[in-house]
PDB file of C-alpha atoms in Angstrom:
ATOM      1  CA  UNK J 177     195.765  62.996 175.499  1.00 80.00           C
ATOM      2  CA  UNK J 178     197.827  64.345 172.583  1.00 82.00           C
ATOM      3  CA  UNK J 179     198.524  62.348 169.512  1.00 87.00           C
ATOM      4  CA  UNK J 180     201.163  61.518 167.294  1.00 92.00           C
ATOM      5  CA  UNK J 181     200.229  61.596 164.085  1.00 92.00           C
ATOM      6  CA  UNK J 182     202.663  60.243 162.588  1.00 96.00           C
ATOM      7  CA  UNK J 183     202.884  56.619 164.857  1.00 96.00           C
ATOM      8  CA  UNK J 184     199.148  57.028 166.556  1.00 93.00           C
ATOM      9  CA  UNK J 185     201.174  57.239 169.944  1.00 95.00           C
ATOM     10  CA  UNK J 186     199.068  58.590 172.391  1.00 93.00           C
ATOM     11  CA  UNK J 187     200.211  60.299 175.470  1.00 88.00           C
ATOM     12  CA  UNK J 188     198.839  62.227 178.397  1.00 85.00           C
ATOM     13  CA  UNK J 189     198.683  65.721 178.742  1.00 77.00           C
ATOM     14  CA  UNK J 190     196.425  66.909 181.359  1.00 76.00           C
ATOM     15  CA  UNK J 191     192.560  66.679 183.105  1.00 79.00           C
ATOM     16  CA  UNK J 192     189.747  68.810 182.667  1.00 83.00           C
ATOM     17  CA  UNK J 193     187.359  68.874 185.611  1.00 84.00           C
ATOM     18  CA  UNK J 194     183.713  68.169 184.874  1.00 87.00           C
ATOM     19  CA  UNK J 195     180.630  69.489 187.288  1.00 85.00           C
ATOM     20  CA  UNK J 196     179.312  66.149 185.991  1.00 87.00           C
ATOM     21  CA  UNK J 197     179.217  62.787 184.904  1.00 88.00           C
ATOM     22  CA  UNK J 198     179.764  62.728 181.091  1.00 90.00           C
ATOM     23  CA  UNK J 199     177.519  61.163 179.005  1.00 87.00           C
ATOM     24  CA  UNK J 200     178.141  61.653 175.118  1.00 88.00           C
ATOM     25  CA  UNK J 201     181.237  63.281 173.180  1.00 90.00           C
ATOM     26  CA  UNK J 202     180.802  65.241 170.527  1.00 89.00           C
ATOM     27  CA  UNK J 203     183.083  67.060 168.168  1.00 87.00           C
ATOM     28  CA  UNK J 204     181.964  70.639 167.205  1.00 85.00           C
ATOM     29  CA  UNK J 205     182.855  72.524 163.819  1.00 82.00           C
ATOM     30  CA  UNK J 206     185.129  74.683 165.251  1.00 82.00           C
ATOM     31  CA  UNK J 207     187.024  71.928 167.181  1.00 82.00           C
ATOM     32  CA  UNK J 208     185.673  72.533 170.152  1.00 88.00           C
ATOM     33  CA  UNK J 209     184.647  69.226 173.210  1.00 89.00           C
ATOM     34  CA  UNK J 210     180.820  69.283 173.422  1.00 92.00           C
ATOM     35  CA  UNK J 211     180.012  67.282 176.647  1.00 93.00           C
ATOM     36  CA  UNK J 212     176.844  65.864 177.635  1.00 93.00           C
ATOM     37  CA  UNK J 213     176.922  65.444 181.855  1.00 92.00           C
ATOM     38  CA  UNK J 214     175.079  63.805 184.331  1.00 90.00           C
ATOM     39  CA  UNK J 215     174.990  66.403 187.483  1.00 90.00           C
ATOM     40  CA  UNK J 216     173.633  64.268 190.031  1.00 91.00           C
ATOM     41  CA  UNK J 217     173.919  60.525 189.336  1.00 88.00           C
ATOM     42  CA  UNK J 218     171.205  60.482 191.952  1.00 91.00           C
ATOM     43  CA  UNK J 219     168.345  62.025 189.967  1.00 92.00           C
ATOM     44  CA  UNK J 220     169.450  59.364 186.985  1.00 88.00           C
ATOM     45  CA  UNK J 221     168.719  56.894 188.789  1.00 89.00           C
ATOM     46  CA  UNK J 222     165.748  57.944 190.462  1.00 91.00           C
ATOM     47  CA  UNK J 223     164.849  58.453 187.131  1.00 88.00           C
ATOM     48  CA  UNK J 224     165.239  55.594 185.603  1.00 86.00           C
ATOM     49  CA  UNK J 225     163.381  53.770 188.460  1.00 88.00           C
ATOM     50  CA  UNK J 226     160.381  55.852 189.548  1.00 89.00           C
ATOM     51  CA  UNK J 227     160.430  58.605 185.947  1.00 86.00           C
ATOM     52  CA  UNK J 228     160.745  61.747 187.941  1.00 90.00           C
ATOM     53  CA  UNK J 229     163.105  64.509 186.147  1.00 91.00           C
ATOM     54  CA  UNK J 230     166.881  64.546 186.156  1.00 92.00           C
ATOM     55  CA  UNK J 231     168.890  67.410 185.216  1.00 93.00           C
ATOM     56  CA  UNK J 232     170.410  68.027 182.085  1.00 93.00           C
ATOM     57  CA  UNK J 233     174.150  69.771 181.398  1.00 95.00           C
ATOM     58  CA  UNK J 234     175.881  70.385 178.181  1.00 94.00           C
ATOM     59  CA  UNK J 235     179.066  71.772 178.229  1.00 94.00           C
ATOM     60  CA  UNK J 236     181.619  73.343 175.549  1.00 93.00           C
ATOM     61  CA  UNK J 237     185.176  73.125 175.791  1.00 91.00           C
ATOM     62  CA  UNK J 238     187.231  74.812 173.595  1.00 87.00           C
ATOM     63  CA  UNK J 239     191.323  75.112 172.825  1.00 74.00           C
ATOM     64  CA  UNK J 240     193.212  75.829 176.022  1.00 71.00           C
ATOM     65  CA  UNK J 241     193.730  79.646 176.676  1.00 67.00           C
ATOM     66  CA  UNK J 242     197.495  80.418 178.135  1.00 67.00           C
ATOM     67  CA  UNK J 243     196.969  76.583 179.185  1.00 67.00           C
ATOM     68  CA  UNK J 244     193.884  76.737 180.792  1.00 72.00           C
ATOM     69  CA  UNK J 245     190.814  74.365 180.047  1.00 80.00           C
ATOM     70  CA  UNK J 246     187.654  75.615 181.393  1.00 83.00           C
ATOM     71  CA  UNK J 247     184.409  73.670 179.922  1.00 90.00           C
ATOM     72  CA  UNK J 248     181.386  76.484 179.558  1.00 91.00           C
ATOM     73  CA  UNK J 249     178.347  75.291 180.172  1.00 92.00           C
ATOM     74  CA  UNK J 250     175.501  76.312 177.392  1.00 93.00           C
ATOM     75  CA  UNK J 251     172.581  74.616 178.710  1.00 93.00           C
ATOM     76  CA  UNK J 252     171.949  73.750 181.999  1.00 94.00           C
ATOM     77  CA  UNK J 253     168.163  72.635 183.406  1.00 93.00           C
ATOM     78  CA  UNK J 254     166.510  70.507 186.328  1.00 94.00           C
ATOM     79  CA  UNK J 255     165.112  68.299 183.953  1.00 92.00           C
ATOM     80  CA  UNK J 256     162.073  70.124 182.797  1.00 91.00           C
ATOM     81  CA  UNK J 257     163.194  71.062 179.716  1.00 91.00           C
ATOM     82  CA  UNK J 258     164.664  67.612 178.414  1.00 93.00           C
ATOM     83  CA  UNK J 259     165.321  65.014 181.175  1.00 92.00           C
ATOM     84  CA  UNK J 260     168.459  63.341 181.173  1.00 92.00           C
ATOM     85  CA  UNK J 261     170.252  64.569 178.379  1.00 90.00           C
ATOM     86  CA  UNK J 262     172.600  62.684 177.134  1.00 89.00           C
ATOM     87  CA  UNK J 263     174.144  64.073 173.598  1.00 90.00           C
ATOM     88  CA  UNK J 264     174.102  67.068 172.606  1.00 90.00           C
ATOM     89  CA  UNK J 265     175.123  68.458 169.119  1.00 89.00           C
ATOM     90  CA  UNK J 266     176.136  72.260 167.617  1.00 88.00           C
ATOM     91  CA  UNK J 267     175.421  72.748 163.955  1.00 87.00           C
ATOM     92  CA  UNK J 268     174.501  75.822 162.383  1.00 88.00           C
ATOM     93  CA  UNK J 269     173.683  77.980 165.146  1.00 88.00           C
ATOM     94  CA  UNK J 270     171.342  75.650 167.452  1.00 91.00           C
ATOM     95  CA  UNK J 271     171.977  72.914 169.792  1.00 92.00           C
ATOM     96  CA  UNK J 272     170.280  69.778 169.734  1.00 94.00           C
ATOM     97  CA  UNK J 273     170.201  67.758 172.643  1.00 95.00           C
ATOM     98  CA  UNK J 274     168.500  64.185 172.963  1.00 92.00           C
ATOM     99  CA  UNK J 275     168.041  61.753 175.554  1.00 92.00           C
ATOM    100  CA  UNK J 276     168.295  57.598 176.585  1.00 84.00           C
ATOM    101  CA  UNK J 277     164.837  58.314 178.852  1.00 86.00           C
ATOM    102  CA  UNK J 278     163.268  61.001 177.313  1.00 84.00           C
ATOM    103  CA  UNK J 279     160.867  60.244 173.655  1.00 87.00           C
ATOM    104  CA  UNK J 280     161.699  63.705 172.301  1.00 91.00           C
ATOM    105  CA  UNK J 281     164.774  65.772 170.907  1.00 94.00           C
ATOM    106  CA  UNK J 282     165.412  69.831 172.313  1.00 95.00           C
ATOM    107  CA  UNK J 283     166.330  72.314 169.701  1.00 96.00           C
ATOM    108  CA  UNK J 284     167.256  75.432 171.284  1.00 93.00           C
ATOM    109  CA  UNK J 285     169.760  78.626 169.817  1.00 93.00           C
ATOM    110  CA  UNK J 286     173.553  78.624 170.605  1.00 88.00           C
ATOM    111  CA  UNK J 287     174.319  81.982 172.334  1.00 77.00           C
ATOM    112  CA  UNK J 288     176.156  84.680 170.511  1.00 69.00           C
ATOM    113  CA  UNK J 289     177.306  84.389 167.069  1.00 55.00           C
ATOM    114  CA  UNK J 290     176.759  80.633 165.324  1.00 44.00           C
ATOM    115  CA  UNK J 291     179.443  78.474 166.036  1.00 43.00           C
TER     116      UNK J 291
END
């Protein structure tokens, strides 16, 4: 949606495709969509029920280029790594994701230059 600033308005301007389910919203420094998605709503629930791993997927989505939204995913994992993510947050260079299942938090470096 865009905004009108000056009433609140809101109206619709497009759809970005996810590979996922999303989970958490976050707004990064640079204005960029950080997405937290569920890949297989499957593995959730298996997870929730029986504790096996479920994968993990945060994506970035930045200002459109010549119109085009494409989300970038930064970290991707079968669950191994942090099951279930469900938030995940850029500050300063590293990317912290946590999780509603799993009793830790995953720091891990941002890719390139820090954003």
């Amino acid at each position: 949606f865009d905004r009108d600033t000056d009433t609140g308005s809101l109206y619709w301007s497009g759809r970005i495709e996810l590979a996922g389910e999303p989970a958490h919203l976050d707004l990064g420094e640079d204005g960029s969509l950080w997405v937290a998605a569920n890949p297989d709503t499957w593995a959730v629930l298996r997870n929730a029920s029986a504790g096996t791993p479920a994968p993990t997927m945060i994506l970035r989505i930045a200002a459109p280029v010549n119109g085009l939204v494409k989300p970038q995913p930064i970290y991707v994992n079968d669950g191994t790594g942090i099951s279930v993510g469900s938030g995940g947050v850029a500050f300063r260079g590293r990317l912290t994701i946590g999780s509603f299942t799993d009793s830790k938090l995953l720091v891990c470096p941002l890719p390139g230059p820090a954003k």
